[in-house]
Short mmCIF file of N, CA and C in Angstrom, two decimals:
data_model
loop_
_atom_site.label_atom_id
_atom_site.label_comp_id
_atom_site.label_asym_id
_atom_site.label_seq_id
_atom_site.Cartn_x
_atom_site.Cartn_y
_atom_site.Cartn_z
N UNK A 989 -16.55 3.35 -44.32
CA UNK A 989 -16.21 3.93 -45.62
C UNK A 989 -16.10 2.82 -46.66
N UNK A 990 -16.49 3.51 -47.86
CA UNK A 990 -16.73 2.30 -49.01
C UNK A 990 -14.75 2.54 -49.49
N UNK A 991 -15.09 1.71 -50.76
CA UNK A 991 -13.33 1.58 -51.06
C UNK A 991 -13.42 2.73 -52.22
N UNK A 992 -14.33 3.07 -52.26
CA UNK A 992 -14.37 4.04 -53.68
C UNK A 992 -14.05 5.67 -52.68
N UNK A 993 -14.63 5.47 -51.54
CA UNK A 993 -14.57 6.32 -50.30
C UNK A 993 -12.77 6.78 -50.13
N UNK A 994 -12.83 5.47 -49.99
CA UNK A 994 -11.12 5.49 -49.59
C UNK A 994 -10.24 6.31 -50.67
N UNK A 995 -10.35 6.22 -52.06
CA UNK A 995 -9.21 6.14 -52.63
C UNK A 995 -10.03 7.49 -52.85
N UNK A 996 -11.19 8.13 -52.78
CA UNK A 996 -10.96 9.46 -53.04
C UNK A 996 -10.67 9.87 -51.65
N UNK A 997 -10.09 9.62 -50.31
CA UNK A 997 -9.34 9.98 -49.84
C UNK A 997 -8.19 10.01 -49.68
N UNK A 998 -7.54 8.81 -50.60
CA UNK A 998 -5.92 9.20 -50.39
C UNK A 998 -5.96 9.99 -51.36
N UNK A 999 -6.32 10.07 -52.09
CA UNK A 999 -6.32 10.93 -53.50
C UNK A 999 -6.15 12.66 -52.69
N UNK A 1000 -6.63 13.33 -51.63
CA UNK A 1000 -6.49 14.06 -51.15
C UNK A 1000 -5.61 14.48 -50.12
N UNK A 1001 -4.45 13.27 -50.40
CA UNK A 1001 -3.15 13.06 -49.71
C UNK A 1001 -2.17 13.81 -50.73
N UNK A 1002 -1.52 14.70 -50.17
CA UNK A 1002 -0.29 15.34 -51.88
C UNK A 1002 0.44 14.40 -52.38
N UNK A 1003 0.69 13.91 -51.46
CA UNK A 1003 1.72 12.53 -51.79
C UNK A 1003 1.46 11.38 -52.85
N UNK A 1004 0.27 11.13 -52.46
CA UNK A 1004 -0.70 9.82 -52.83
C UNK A 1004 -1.33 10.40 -54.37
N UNK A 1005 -1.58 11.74 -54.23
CA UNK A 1005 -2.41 12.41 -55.57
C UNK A 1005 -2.06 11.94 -56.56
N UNK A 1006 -0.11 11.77 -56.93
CA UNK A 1006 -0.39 11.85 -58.33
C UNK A 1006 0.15 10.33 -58.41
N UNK A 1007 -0.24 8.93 -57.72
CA UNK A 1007 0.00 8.06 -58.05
C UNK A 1007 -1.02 7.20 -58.95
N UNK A 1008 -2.39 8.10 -59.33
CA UNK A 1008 -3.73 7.67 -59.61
C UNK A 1008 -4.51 6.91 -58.87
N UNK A 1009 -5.64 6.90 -59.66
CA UNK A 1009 -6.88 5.96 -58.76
C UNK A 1009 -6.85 4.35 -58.82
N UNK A 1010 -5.97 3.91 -60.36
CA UNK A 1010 -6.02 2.60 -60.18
C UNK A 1010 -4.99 1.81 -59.04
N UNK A 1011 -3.80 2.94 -59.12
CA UNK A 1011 -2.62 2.25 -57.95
C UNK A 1011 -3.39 2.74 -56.30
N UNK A 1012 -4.20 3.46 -56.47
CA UNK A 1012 -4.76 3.94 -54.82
C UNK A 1012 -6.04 3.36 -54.86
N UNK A 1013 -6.38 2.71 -55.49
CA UNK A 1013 -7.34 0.81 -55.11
C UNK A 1013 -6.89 -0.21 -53.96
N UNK A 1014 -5.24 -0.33 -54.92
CA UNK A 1014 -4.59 -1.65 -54.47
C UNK A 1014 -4.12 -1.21 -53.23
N UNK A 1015 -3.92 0.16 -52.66
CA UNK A 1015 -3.93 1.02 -51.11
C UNK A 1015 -4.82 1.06 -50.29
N UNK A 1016 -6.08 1.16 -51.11
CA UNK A 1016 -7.08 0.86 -50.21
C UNK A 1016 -7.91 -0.34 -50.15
N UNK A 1017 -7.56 -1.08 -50.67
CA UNK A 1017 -8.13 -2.27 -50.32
C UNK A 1017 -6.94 -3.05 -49.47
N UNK A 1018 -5.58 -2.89 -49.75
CA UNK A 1018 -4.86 -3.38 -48.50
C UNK A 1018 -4.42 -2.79 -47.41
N UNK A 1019 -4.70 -1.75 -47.34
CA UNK A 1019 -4.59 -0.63 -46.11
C UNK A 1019 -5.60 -1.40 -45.06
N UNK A 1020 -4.81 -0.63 -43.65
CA UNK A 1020 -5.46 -1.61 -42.46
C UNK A 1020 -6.32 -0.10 -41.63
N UNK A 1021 -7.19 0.19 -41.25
CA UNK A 1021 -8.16 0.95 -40.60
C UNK A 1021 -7.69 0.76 -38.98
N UNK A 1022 -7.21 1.47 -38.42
CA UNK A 1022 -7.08 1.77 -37.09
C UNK A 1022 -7.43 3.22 -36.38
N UNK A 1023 -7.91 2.52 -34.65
CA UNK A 1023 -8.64 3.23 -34.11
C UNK A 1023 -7.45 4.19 -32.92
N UNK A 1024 -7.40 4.95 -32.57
CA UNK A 1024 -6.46 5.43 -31.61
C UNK A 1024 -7.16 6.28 -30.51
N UNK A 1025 -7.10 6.16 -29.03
CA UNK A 1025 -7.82 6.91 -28.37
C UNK A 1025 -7.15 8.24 -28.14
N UNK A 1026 -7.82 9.02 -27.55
CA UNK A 1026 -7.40 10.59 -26.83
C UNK A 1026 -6.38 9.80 -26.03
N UNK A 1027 -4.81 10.33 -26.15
CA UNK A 1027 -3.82 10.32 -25.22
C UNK A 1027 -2.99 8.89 -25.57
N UNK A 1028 -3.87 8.20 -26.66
CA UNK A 1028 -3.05 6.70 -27.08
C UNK A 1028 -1.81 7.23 -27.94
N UNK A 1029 -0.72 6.51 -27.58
CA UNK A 1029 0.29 6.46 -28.67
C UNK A 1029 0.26 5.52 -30.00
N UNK A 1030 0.66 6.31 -31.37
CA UNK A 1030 0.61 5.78 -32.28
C UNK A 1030 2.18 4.79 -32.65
N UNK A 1031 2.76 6.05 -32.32
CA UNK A 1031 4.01 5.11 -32.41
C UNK A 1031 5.39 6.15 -32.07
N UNK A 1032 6.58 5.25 -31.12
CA UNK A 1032 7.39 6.42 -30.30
C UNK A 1032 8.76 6.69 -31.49
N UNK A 1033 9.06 7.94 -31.17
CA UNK A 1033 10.22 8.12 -31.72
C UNK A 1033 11.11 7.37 -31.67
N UNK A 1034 11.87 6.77 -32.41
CA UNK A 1034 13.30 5.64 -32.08
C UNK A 1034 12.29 4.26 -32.35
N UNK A 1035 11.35 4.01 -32.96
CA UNK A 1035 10.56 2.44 -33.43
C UNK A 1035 11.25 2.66 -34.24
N UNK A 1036 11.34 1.27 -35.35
CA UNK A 1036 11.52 0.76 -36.40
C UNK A 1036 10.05 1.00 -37.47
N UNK A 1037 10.51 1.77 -38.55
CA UNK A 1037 9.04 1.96 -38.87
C UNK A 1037 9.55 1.44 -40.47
N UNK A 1038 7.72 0.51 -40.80
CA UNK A 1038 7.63 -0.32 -41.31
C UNK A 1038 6.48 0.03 -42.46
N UNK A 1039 5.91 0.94 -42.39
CA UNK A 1039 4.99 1.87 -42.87
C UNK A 1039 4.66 3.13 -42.70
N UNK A 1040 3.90 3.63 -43.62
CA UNK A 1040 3.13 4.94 -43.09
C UNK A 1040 1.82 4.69 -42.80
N UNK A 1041 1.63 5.97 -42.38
CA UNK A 1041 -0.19 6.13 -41.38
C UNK A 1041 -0.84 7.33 -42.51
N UNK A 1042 -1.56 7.18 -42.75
CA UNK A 1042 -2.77 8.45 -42.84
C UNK A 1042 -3.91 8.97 -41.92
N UNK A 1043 -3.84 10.43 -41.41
CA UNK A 1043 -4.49 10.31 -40.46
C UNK A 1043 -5.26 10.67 -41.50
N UNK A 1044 -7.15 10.15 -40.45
CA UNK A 1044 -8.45 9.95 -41.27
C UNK A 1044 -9.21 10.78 -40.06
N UNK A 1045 -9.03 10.84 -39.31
CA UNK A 1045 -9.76 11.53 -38.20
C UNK A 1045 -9.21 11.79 -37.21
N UNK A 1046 -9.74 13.11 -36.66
CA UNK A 1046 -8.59 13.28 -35.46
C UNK A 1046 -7.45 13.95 -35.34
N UNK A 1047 -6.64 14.05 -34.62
CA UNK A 1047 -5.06 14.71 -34.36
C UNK A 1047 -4.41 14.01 -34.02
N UNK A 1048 -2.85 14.22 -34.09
CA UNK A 1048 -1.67 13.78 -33.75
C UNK A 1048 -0.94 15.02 -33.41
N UNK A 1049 -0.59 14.91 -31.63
CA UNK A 1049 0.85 15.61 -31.42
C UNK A 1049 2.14 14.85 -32.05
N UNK A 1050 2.99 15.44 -32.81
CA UNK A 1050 4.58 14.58 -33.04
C UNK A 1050 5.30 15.60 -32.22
N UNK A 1051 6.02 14.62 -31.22
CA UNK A 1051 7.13 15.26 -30.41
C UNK A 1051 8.17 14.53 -31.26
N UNK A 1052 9.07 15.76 -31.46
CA UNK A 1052 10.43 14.69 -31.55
C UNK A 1052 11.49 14.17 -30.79
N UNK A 1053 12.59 13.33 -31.02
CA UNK A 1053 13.11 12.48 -30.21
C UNK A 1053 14.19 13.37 -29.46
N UNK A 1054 14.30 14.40 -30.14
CA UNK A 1054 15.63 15.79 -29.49
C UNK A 1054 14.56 16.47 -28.72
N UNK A 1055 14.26 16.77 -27.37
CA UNK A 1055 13.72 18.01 -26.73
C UNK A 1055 13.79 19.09 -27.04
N UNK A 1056 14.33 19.29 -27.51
CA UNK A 1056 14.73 21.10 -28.16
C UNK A 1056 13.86 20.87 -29.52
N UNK A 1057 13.14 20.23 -30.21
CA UNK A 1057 12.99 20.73 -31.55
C UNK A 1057 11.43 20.35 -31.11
N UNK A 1058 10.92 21.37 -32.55
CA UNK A 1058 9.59 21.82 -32.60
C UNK A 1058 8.32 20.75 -32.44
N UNK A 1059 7.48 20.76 -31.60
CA UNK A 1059 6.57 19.92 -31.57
C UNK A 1059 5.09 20.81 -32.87
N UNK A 1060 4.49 19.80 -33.16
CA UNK A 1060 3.77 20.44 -34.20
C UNK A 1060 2.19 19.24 -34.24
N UNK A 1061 0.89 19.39 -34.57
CA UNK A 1061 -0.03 18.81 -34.33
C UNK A 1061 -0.29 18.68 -35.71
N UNK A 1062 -1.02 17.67 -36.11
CA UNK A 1062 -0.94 16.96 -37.29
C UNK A 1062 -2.87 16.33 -37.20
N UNK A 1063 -3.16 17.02 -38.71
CA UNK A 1063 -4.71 16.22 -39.07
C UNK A 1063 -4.77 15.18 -39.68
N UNK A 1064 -6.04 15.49 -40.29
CA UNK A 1064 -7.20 14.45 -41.37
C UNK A 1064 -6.18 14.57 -42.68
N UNK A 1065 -5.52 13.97 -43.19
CA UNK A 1065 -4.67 14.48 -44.55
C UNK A 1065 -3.27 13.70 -44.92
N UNK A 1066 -2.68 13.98 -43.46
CA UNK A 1066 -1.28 13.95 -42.90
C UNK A 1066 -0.98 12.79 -43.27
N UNK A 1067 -0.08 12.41 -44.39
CA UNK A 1067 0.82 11.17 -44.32
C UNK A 1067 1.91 11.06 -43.35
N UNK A 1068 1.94 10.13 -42.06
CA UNK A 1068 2.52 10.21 -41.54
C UNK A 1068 4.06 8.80 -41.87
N UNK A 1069 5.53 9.43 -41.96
CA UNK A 1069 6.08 8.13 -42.37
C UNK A 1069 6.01 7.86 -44.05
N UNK A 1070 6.54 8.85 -44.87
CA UNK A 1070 6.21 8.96 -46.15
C UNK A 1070 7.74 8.06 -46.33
N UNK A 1071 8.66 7.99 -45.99
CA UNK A 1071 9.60 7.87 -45.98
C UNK A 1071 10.06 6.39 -45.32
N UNK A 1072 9.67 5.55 -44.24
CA UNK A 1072 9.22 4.48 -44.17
C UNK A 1072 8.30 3.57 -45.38
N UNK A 1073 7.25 4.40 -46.00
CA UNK A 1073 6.94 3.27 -47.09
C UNK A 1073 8.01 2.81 -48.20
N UNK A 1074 9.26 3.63 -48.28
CA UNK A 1074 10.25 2.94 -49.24
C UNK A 1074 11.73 2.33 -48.77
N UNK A 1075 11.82 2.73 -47.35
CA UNK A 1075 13.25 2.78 -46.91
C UNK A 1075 12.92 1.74 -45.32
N UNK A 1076 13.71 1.15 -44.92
CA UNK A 1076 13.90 0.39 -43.69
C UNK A 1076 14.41 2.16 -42.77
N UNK A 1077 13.69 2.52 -42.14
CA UNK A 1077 13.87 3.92 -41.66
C UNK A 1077 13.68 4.20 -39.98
N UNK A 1078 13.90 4.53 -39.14
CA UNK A 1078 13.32 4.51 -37.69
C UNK A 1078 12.37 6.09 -37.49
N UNK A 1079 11.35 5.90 -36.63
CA UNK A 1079 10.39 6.85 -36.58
C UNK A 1079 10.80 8.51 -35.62
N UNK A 1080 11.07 9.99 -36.13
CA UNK A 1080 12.12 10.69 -35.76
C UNK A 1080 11.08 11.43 -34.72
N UNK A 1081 10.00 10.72 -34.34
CA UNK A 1081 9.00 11.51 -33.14
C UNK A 1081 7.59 10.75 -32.95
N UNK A 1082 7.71 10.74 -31.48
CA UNK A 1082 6.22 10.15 -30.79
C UNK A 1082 4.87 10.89 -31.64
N UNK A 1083 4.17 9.84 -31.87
CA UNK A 1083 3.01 10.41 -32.41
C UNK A 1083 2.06 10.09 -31.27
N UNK A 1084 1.38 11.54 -30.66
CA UNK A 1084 0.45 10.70 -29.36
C UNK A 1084 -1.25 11.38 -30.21
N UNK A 1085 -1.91 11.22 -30.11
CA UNK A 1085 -3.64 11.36 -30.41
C UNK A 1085 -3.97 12.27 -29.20
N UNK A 1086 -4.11 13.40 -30.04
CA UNK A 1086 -4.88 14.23 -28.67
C UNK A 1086 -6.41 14.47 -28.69
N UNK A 1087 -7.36 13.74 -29.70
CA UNK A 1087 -8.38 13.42 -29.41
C UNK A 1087 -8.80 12.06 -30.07
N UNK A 1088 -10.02 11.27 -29.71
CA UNK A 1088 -10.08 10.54 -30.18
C UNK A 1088 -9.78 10.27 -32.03
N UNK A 1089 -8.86 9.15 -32.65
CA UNK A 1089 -8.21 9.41 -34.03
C UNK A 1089 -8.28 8.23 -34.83
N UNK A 1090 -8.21 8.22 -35.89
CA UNK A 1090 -8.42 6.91 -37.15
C UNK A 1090 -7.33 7.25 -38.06
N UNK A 1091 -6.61 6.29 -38.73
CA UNK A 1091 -5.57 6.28 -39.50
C UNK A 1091 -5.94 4.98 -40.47
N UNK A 1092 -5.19 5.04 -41.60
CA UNK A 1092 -4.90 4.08 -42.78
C UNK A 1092 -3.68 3.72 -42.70
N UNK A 1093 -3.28 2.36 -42.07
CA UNK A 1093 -1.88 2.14 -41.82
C UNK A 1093 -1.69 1.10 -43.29
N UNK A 1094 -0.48 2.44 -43.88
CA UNK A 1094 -0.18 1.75 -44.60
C UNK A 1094 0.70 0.66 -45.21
N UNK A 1095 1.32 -0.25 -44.84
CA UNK A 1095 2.26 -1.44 -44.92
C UNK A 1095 3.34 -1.19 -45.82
N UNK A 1096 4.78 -1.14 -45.74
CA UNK A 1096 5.38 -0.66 -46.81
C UNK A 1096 5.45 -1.77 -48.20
N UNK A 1097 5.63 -3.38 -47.30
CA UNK A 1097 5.67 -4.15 -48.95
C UNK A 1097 4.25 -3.80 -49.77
N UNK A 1098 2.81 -3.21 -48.87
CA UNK A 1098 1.98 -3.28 -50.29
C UNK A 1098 2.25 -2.00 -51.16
N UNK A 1099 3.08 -0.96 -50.42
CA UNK A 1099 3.09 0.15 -51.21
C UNK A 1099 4.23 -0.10 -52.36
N UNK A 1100 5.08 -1.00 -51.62
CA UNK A 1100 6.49 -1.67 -53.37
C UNK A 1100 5.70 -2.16 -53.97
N UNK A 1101 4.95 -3.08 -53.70
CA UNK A 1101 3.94 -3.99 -54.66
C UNK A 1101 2.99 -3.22 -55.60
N UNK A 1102 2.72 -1.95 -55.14
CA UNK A 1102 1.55 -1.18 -55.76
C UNK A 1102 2.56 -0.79 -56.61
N UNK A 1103 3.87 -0.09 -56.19
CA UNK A 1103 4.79 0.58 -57.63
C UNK A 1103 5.08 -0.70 -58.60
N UNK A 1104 5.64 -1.62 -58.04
CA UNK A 1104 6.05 -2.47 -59.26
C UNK A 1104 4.98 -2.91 -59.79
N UNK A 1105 3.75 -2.58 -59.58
CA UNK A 1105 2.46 -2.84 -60.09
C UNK A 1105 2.00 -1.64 -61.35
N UNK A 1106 2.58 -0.37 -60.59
CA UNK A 1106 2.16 0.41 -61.75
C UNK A 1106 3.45 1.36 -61.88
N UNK A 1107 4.01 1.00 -63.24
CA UNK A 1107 5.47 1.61 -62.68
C UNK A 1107 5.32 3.12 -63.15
N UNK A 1108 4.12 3.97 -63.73
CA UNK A 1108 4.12 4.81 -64.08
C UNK A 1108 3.78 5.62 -62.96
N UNK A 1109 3.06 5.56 -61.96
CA UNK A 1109 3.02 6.07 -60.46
C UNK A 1109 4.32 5.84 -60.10
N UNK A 1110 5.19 4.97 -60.36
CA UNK A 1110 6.77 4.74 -59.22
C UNK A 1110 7.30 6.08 -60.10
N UNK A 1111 7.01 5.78 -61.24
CA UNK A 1111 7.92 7.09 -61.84
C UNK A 1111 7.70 8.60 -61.94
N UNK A 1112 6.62 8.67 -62.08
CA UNK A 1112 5.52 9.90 -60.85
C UNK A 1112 6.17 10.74 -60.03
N UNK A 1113 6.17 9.33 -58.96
CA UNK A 1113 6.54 9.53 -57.07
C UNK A 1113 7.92 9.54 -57.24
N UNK A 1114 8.69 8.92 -58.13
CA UNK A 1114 10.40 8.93 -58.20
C UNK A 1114 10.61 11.05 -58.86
N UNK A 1115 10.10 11.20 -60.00
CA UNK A 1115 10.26 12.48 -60.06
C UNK A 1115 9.78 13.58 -59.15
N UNK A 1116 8.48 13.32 -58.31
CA UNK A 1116 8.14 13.99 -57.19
C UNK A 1116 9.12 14.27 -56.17
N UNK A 1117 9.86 12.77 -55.88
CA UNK A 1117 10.41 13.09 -54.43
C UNK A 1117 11.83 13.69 -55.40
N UNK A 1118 12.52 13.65 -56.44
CA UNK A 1118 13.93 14.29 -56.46
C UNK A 1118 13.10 15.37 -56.82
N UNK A 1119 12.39 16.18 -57.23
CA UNK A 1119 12.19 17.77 -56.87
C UNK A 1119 11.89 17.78 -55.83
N UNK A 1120 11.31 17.81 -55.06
CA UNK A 1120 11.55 18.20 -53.60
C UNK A 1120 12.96 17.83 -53.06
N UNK A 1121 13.77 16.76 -53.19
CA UNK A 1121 15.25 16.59 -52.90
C UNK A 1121 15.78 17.95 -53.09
N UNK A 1122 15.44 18.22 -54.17
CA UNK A 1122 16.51 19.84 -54.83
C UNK A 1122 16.09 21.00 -54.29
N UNK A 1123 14.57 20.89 -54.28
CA UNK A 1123 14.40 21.75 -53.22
C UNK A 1123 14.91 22.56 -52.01
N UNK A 1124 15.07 21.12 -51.27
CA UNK A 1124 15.59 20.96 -49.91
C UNK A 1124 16.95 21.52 -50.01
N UNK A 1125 17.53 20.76 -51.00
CA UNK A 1125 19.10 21.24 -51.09
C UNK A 1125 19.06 22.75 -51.51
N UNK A 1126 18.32 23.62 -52.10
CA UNK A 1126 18.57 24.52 -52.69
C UNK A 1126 18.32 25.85 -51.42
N UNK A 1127 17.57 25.34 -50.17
CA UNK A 1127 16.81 25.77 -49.41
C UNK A 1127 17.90 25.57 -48.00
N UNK A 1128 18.81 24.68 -48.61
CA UNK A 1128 20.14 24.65 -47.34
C UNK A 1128 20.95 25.27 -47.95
N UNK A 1129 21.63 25.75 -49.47
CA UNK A 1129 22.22 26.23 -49.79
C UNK A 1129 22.48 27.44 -49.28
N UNK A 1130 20.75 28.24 -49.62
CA UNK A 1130 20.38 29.39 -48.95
C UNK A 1130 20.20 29.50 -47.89
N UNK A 1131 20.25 28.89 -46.75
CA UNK A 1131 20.54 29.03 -45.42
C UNK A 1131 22.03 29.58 -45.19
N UNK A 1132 22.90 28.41 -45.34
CA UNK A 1132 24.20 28.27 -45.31
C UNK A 1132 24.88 29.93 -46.08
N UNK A 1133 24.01 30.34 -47.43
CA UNK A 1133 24.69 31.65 -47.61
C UNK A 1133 24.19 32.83 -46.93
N UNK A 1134 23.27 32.81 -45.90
CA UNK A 1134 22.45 33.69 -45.09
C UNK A 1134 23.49 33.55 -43.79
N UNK A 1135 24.15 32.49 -43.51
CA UNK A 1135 24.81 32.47 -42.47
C UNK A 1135 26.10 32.34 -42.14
N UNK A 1136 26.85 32.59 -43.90
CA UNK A 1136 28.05 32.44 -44.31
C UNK A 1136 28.84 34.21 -44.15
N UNK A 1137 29.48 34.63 -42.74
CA UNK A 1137 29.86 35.72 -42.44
C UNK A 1137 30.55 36.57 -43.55
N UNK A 1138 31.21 35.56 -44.51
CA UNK A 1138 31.86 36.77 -45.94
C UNK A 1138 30.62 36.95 -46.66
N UNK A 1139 29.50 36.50 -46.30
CA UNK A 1139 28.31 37.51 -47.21
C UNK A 1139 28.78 37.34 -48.41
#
């Protein structure tokens, strides 16, 4: 894949979309290309994770690190570790390749380097992730009153 290749593929990442094409250059030209076989592990629940992955080809089972919770298979798209590119974070499920798979591992200092590079993508991705924050919260609220017996 060319680099012009690349960045109209992260560009088809939700995550990555609205950071533009000039900050998803400096991603794909320092992003690292890895190969993963059928049944290889990408990386186990309980690592220290230091980046995210994009898968580029292929699948990922994520088991998580509790047995009881949902296992779920993961494509071509999938930022895996969105949350590792900004935070010292540990990884909350085995990612194994259930067929042969390719990823864009992405390094977290080049992804700080790309925001303090373009701070109008940091501020983007900073208003992106607190709506979804509120989201989330608004989405436990309503749990919690679905399961709050005085109704």
């Amino acid at each position: 894949m060319s680099i012009e290749d690349d960045i109209g593929f992260l560009e088809s990442v939700p995550t990555f979309r609205l950071l533009g094409p000039n900050a998803l250059r400096i991603l794909a030209i320092g992003c690292e290309s890895r190969s993963v076989a059928s049944g290889g592990v990408l990386f186990r629940a309980g690592d220290a994770a230091d980046c995210g992955y994009v898968v580029q080809e292929g699948a990922f089972r994520l088991d998580p690190a509790q047995r009881d919770g949902p296992v779920t298979t993961v494509g071509p798209g999938v930022l895996l570790g969105e949350l590792a590119l900004l935070i010292d974070t540990v990884r909350p499920v085995t990612a194994t390749a259930t067929e042969p798979s390719a990823v864009m591992r992405i390094p977290r200092q080049l992804f700080l380097k790309m925001l303090e590079g373009f701070p109008d993508a940091a501020y983007r991705l900073r208003d992106h992730l607190a709506a979804r924050a509120l989201e989330t919260a608004d989405d436990i609220a309503q749990v919690r009153t679905n399961l709050d017996p005085r109704g």
